[in-house]
Structure formats: structure tokens, C-alpha cells
Coordinates of N, CA and C in Angstrom, one line a residue:
M5 N 0.1 21.5 -7.7 CA -1.2 21.6 -7.8 C -2.2 21.0 -8.8
L6 N -3.8 20.3 -7.9 CA -4.4 19.8 -9.0 C -5.0 20.3 -9.5
Q7 N -5.3 19.9 -10.6 CA -6.3 20.6 -11.8 C -6.9 19.3 -12.7
S8 N -7.8 19.8 -13.3 CA -8.8 18.7 -14.4 C -8.6 19.0 -15.3
Y9 N -8.2 17.9 -16.3 CA -8.0 17.7 -17.4 C -9.3 16.2 -18.0
E10 N -8.8 16.5 -19.1 CA -9.7 15.6 -19.7 C -8.2 14.8 -21.1
G11 N -9.2 14.1 -21.7 CA -8.0 13.2 -22.5 C -9.1 12.3 -23.3
S12 N -8.2 11.6 -24.4 CA -8.5 10.9 -24.9 C -7.8 9.7 -26.0
C13 N -8.1 8.9 -26.4 CA -7.3 8.4 -27.4 C -7.3 9.0 -28.6
H14 N -6.7 8.4 -29.8 CA -6.4 8.7 -31.3 C -7.8 9.4 -31.8
C15 N -8.7 7.9 -31.5 CA -9.8 8.1 -32.1 C -11.3 9.1 -31.7
G16 N -11.3 8.9 -30.6 CA -12.2 9.4 -29.8 C -12.7 8.3 -28.9
A17 N -12.8 7.3 -29.4 CA -13.5 6.5 -28.7 C -13.4 6.4 -27.2
V18 N -12.1 6.4 -26.7 CA -12.1 6.2 -25.2 C -11.8 7.9 -24.6
R19 N -12.8 8.3 -23.9 CA -12.5 9.7 -23.3 C -12.3 9.3 -21.8
F20 N -12.1 10.6 -20.9 CA -11.6 10.1 -19.6 C -11.4 11.4 -19.1
R21 N -11.5 11.6 -18.0 CA -11.3 12.9 -17.0 C -10.4 12.9 -16.1
I22 N -9.5 13.5 -15.7 CA -8.8 13.6 -14.3 C -8.2 14.7 -13.4
K23 N -7.8 14.5 -12.4 CA -7.7 15.9 -11.5 C -6.4 15.4 -11.4
A24 N -4.8 16.0 -11.6 CA -3.8 15.5 -11.3 C -2.8 16.9 -11.3
D25 N -1.8 16.9 -11.0 CA -0.6 18.1 -10.9 C 0.4 17.5 -12.3
L26 N 0.4 18.5 -13.0 CA 1.5 17.9 -14.2 C 2.6 18.3 -13.9
A27 N 3.4 18.5 -12.6 CA 4.4 18.5 -12.3 C 5.0 17.2 -11.7
T28 N 4.2 16.3 -11.6 CA 4.3 15.2 -11.1 C 4.8 14.1 -12.6
V29 N 5.1 15.0 -13.7 CA 5.2 14.1 -14.8 C 6.4 13.2 -14.7
G30 N 6.3 11.4 -15.0 CA 7.7 11.0 -15.0 C 7.7 10.4 -16.2
E31 N 9.0 9.9 -16.5 CA 9.3 8.8 -17.5 C 9.6 7.4 -17.3
C32 N 9.6 6.7 -17.9 CA 10.3 4.8 -17.6 C 11.1 5.0 -18.5
N33 N 12.4 4.3 -18.7 CA 13.1 3.4 -20.0 C 12.6 2.0 -20.0
C34 N 11.3 1.8 -19.8 CA 11.4 0.0 -19.7 C 11.2 0.0 -21.4
S35 N 10.9 -1.1 -22.1 CA 10.3 -1.6 -23.4 C 9.2 -0.9 -23.3
V36 N 8.2 -1.1 -22.9 CA 7.3 -1.0 -22.9 C 6.6 0.5 -23.4
C37 N 7.3 1.2 -21.9 CA 7.0 2.5 -21.8 C 8.0 3.8 -22.9
T38 N 8.9 2.9 -23.7 CA 9.9 3.5 -24.3 C 9.3 3.4 -26.1
K39 N 8.8 2.2 -26.1 CA 8.1 2.3 -27.3 C 6.5 2.6 -27.8
K40 N 6.1 2.4 -26.6 CA 4.8 3.6 -26.6 C 4.9 5.0 -26.3
G41 N 6.1 5.2 -25.9 CA 6.2 6.8 -26.1 C 5.4 7.4 -24.3
I42 N 5.2 6.9 -23.4 CA 4.3 7.3 -22.3 C 5.2 8.5 -21.5
L43 N 4.4 9.5 -21.3 CA 4.7 10.4 -20.1 C 3.9 10.1 -19.0
H44 N 4.5 9.6 -18.0 CA 3.2 9.0 -17.2 C 2.9 10.1 -16.1
L45 N 1.8 9.9 -15.4 CA 0.7 10.5 -14.6 C 0.0 10.2 -13.9
I46 N 0.5 9.5 -12.7 CA -0.2 8.8 -11.7 C -1.5 9.4 -11.2
V47 N -2.5 8.6 -11.0 CA -3.4 9.7 -10.2 C -4.6 8.5 -9.4
E48 N -5.0 8.7 -7.9 CA -5.4 8.1 -7.4 C -6.8 7.9 -8.1
P49 N -7.4 6.4 -8.0 CA -9.0 6.1 -8.6 C -9.4 7.0 -8.4
Q50 N -9.9 7.9 -7.3 CA -11.1 8.5 -7.5 C -10.7 9.6 -8.2
D51 N -9.5 10.1 -9.1 CA -9.2 11.3 -9.5 C -9.0 11.3 -11.2
F52 N -10.0 10.0 -11.3 CA -9.7 9.3 -12.6 C -11.5 9.0 -13.3
E53 N -11.9 9.5 -14.0 CA -12.9 9.0 -14.5 C -13.3 8.6 -16.2
L54 N -13.3 7.3 -16.5 CA -13.7 7.1 -17.5 C -14.8 7.7 -17.9
L55 N -14.9 8.4 -19.1 CA -16.1 9.5 -19.5 C -16.8 8.4 -20.5
S56 N -16.4 8.1 -21.5 CA -17.0 6.6 -22.2 C -15.6 5.9 -23.0
G57 N -16.4 4.8 -23.6 CA -15.4 3.7 -24.7 C -15.1 2.6 -23.8
Q58 N -15.6 2.0 -22.4 CA -15.0 1.2 -21.6 C -15.5 -0.2 -22.5
D59 N -16.5 -0.3 -23.6 CA -16.6 -1.2 -24.6 C -15.4 -1.3 -25.9
A60 N -14.6 -0.4 -25.9 CA -13.6 0.2 -26.9 C -12.0 -0.5 -26.4
L61 N -12.2 -0.8 -25.1 CA -10.9 -0.8 -24.4 C -10.5 -2.5 -24.1
A62 N -9.2 -2.7 -25.2 CA -8.8 -3.9 -24.6 C -7.5 -4.1 -23.7
T63 N -6.9 -5.2 -23.3 CA -5.7 -5.0 -22.0 C -4.6 -6.3 -22.2
Y64 N -3.5 -5.2 -22.7 CA -2.6 -6.2 -22.5 C -1.6 -6.6 -21.3
Q65 N -1.3 -7.6 -20.9 CA -0.6 -8.2 -19.6 C 0.7 -9.2 -20.2
F66 N 1.9 -8.7 -19.4 CA 2.6 -9.4 -20.0 C 3.7 -9.6 -18.3
N67 N 4.7 -10.7 -18.7 CA 5.6 -10.7 -17.3 C 4.5 -11.3 -16.1
T68 N 4.3 -10.4 -15.0 CA 4.0 -10.8 -13.7 C 2.3 -11.2 -14.2
G69 N 2.0 -10.2 -14.7 CA 0.3 -9.8 -15.3 C -0.5 -8.7 -14.4
T70 N 0.4 -7.9 -13.7 CA 0.0 -7.1 -12.7 C -0.5 -5.9 -13.6
A71 N 0.7 -5.3 -14.4 CA 0.2 -4.3 -14.8 C -0.6 -4.7 -16.0
K72 N -1.6 -3.9 -15.8 CA -3.0 -4.0 -17.2 C -2.7 -2.6 -18.0
H73 N -2.3 -3.3 -18.8 CA -1.9 -2.0 -20.1 C -3.4 -2.1 -21.2
S74 N -4.1 -1.0 -20.5 CA -5.0 -0.9 -21.4 C -5.3 -0.1 -22.8
F75 N -6.0 -0.1 -24.0 CA -5.6 0.5 -25.1 C -6.8 0.3 -25.7
C76 N -7.1 1.2 -27.2 CA -8.3 1.4 -27.5 C -8.3 0.1 -28.6
Q77 N -9.2 -0.3 -29.2 CA -9.2 -1.4 -29.8 C -9.2 -0.8 -31.3
H78 N -9.8 0.5 -31.5 CA -10.0 1.1 -32.8 C -8.8 1.5 -33.5
C79 N -8.1 2.4 -32.5 CA -7.4 3.0 -33.1 C -5.8 2.5 -32.4
G80 N -5.9 1.9 -31.5 CA -4.7 1.5 -31.0 C -3.9 2.7 -29.7
M81 N -4.2 3.3 -29.1 CA -3.9 4.3 -28.3 C -3.8 3.6 -26.9
H82 N -2.8 3.9 -26.0 CA -2.6 3.7 -24.9 C -2.8 4.6 -23.8
P83 N -3.8 4.9 -23.8 CA -4.0 6.7 -23.0 C -3.9 6.7 -21.4
F84 N -3.9 5.1 -21.0 CA -3.9 4.8 -19.3 C -3.8 3.6 -19.1
Y85 N -3.2 2.6 -17.9 CA -3.1 1.7 -17.5 C -3.2 1.7 -16.3
V86 N -2.9 0.2 -15.5 CA -2.8 0.2 -14.1 C -1.5 -0.4 -14.1
P87 N -0.5 0.2 -13.2 CA 0.7 0.1 -13.1 C 1.5 -1.2 -12.2
R88 N 2.4 -1.5 -12.4 CA 2.9 -2.7 -11.4 C 3.0 -2.5 -10.5
S89 N 4.0 -1.2 -10.6 CA 4.5 -0.4 -9.3 C 3.5 0.1 -8.2
D90 N 2.1 0.1 -8.9 CA 1.5 1.2 -8.1 C 0.0 0.5 -8.5
P91 N -0.3 -0.6 -8.5 CA -1.6 -2.1 -8.8 C -3.1 -1.0 -8.3
D92 N -3.2 -0.2 -7.5 CA -3.8 0.3 -6.8 C -4.2 2.0 -7.2
K93 N -3.4 2.2 -8.3 CA -4.0 3.4 -9.1 C -4.0 3.4 -10.6
I94 N -3.7 4.8 -11.4 CA -4.0 4.7 -12.9 C -3.0 5.6 -13.3
D95 N -2.2 5.6 -14.3 CA -1.0 5.6 -14.6 C -1.6 6.2 -16.3
V96 N -1.7 7.7 -16.3 CA -2.4 8.1 -17.6 C -1.2 9.0 -18.7
N97 N -1.0 8.6 -19.7 CA -0.3 9.0 -20.6 C -0.4 10.5 -20.2
A98 N 0.1 11.5 -20.2 CA -0.3 12.7 -20.2 C 0.1 13.2 -21.9
R99 N 0.8 12.3 -23.1 CA 0.5 12.7 -24.2 C -0.7 12.6 -24.6
C100 N -1.7 11.9 -23.9 CA -3.1 11.8 -24.3 C -4.4 13.4 -23.8
L101 N -3.7 13.8 -23.1 CA -4.5 14.8 -22.5 C -4.6 15.5 -23.4
D102 N -6.0 16.6 -23.5 CA -6.6 17.8 -24.3 C -5.9 18.8 -24.2
G103 N -5.1 19.9 -25.4 CA -4.5 20.9 -25.3 C -3.1 20.9 -24.4
I104 N -2.6 20.1 -24.2 CA -1.6 19.8 -23.3 C -0.2 20.0 -24.3
D105 N 0.5 21.1 -24.0 CA 2.1 21.1 -24.7 C 3.1 20.2 -24.4
V106 N 2.9 19.3 -24.6 CA 3.7 18.2 -24.2 C 5.3 18.4 -24.1
V107 N 5.8 19.2 -25.1 CA 7.3 19.7 -25.3 C 7.2 20.7 -23.8
A108 N 6.5 21.3 -23.3 CA 6.4 22.1 -22.4 C 6.7 21.7 -21.0
L109 N 5.9 20.4 -20.8 CA 6.0 19.0 -19.9 C 8.0 18.7 -19.4
K110 N 8.3 18.8 -18.3 CA 9.3 18.9 -17.9 C 9.4 17.4 -17.1
P111 N 9.7 16.2 -17.2 CA 9.4 15.2 -16.5 C 10.1 15.5 -15.3
E112 N 10.0 15.1 -14.0 CA 10.8 15.6 -13.2 C 11.2 13.9 -12.6
R113 N 10.5 13.6 -12.5 CA 11.0 11.7 -12.1 C 10.9 11.0 -13.2
F114 N 12.0 9.4 -13.1 CA 12.6 9.2 -13.9 C 12.3 7.3 -12.7
F115 N 12.2 6.6 -13.8 CA 12.1 4.9 -13.3 C 12.7 4.2 -14.1
D116 N 13.9 3.8 -13.8 CA 14.4 2.5 -14.5 C 13.7 1.0 -14.5
G117 N 12.8 1.5 -15.3 CA 12.3 0.2 -15.6 C 13.0 -1.1 -16.6
R118 N 14.3 -0.9 -17.2 CA 14.8 -1.7 -17.8 C 15.8 -2.5 -16.7
N119 N 15.6 -1.9 -15.4 CA 16.2 -3.0 -13.9 C 15.2 -2.7 -13.1
W120 N 13.6 -2.9 -13.7 CA 12.7 -2.9 -12.9 C 12.6 -3.4 -11.3
E121 N 13.3 -4.8 -11.0 CA 13.1 -5.0 -9.6 C 14.0 -4.5 -8.7
D122 N 15.4 -4.3 -9.4 CA 15.8 -3.3 -8.6 C 15.7 -1.8 -8.2
A123 N 15.2 -1.3 -9.4 CA 14.5 0.0 -9.5 C 13.5 0.5 -8.5
Y124 N 12.4 -0.9 -8.2 CA 11.5 -1.0 -7.6 C 11.8 -0.9 -5.9
A125 N 12.8 -1.3 -5.5 CA 13.4 -2.2 -4.5 C 14.1 -1.0 -3.8
G126 N 14.7 -0.2 -4.8 CA 15.5 1.4 -4.3 C 14.8 2.2 -4.2
R127 N 13.8 1.9 -4.4 CA 12.4 3.6 -4.3 C 12.5 3.8 -2.9
V128 N 12.6 5.0 -2.7 CA 12.4 5.4 -0.9 C 11.1 6.5 -0.9
G129 N 10.3 6.2 -0.8 CA 8.8 6.5 -0.8 C 8.3 7.5 -1.8
G130 N 8.7 7.5 -2.6 CA 8.6 8.1 -4.3 C 7.8 7.5 -5.2
K131 N 6.7 7.7 -5.7 CA 6.1 6.8 -6.6 C 6.9 6.7 -7.8
T132 N 6.6 5.2 -8.1 CA 7.4 4.8 -9.4 C 6.1 4.5 -10.5
F133 N 6.4 3.7 -11.5 CA 5.5 3.9 -12.3 C 6.4 2.3 -13.4
G134 N 5.3 1.4 -14.1 CA 6.0 0.5 -15.0 C 5.3 -0.7 -14.7

């Protein structure tokens, strides 16, 4: 069920609001997601609103350049990004949502980002991230 949540980077310069279903949280084992500790929550663009901090954001891109990893230039936190697997959506780091007990989140989806091409080719109608 879609609910409204707000979140931010660590220093609060970047704030956003989303509509999402926390039951759709997922994990990826690629090097970027593992090192960042991302719990993925993919939302439609119309369900994402940047409240503040556009000028505080920088973008990191690598490999194909499709994924656009946004991070706060002040605190370095990565609250959301445009994923390579779903470039028409926003992937929010559920760990950056306000008031969420991340221990209670039970990621139901897993994406094998270490083997990105094979995992993406093998997905069957489901959402991925990476």
C-alpha cells in the first residue's frame, strides 16, 4: 500500500518526499550498493518530490553512465538515484527515510548486481535496481 514518507541526507540539506510501499524494499549485492548500504525502494517519478537541496546535489556515474547516483556535496550521503535497470524511475535509499525502523524492514527482493547483465537479462517482469 502506498504511503507518504519524507527523508533526507545526513545533514538535511537535501530533503525529499515519496509515496511508496515499504513492502517492496529490496537489496543488491553490487559493489556500489554494498558499500553504500542501500536498501532499495523504487518509485515512479510522480511519486517523488525533491523538497530542497537541488543545489547541494552532485552526481556520480560510471560504467555505462546510465545510473545517476546523486549524493549531497556537504555530507556525502546518497539518499536516491536513477537506477540503470529502471532509468525512468527513482531508487530511494530506504535508510534515508525519516522515522523508519530499518531493522524492521524485510527486503523481499534481491538483485544479483555482481552479475548485473545476467541478472537483468534473467528478470521476469519484476523490478530490479542497480
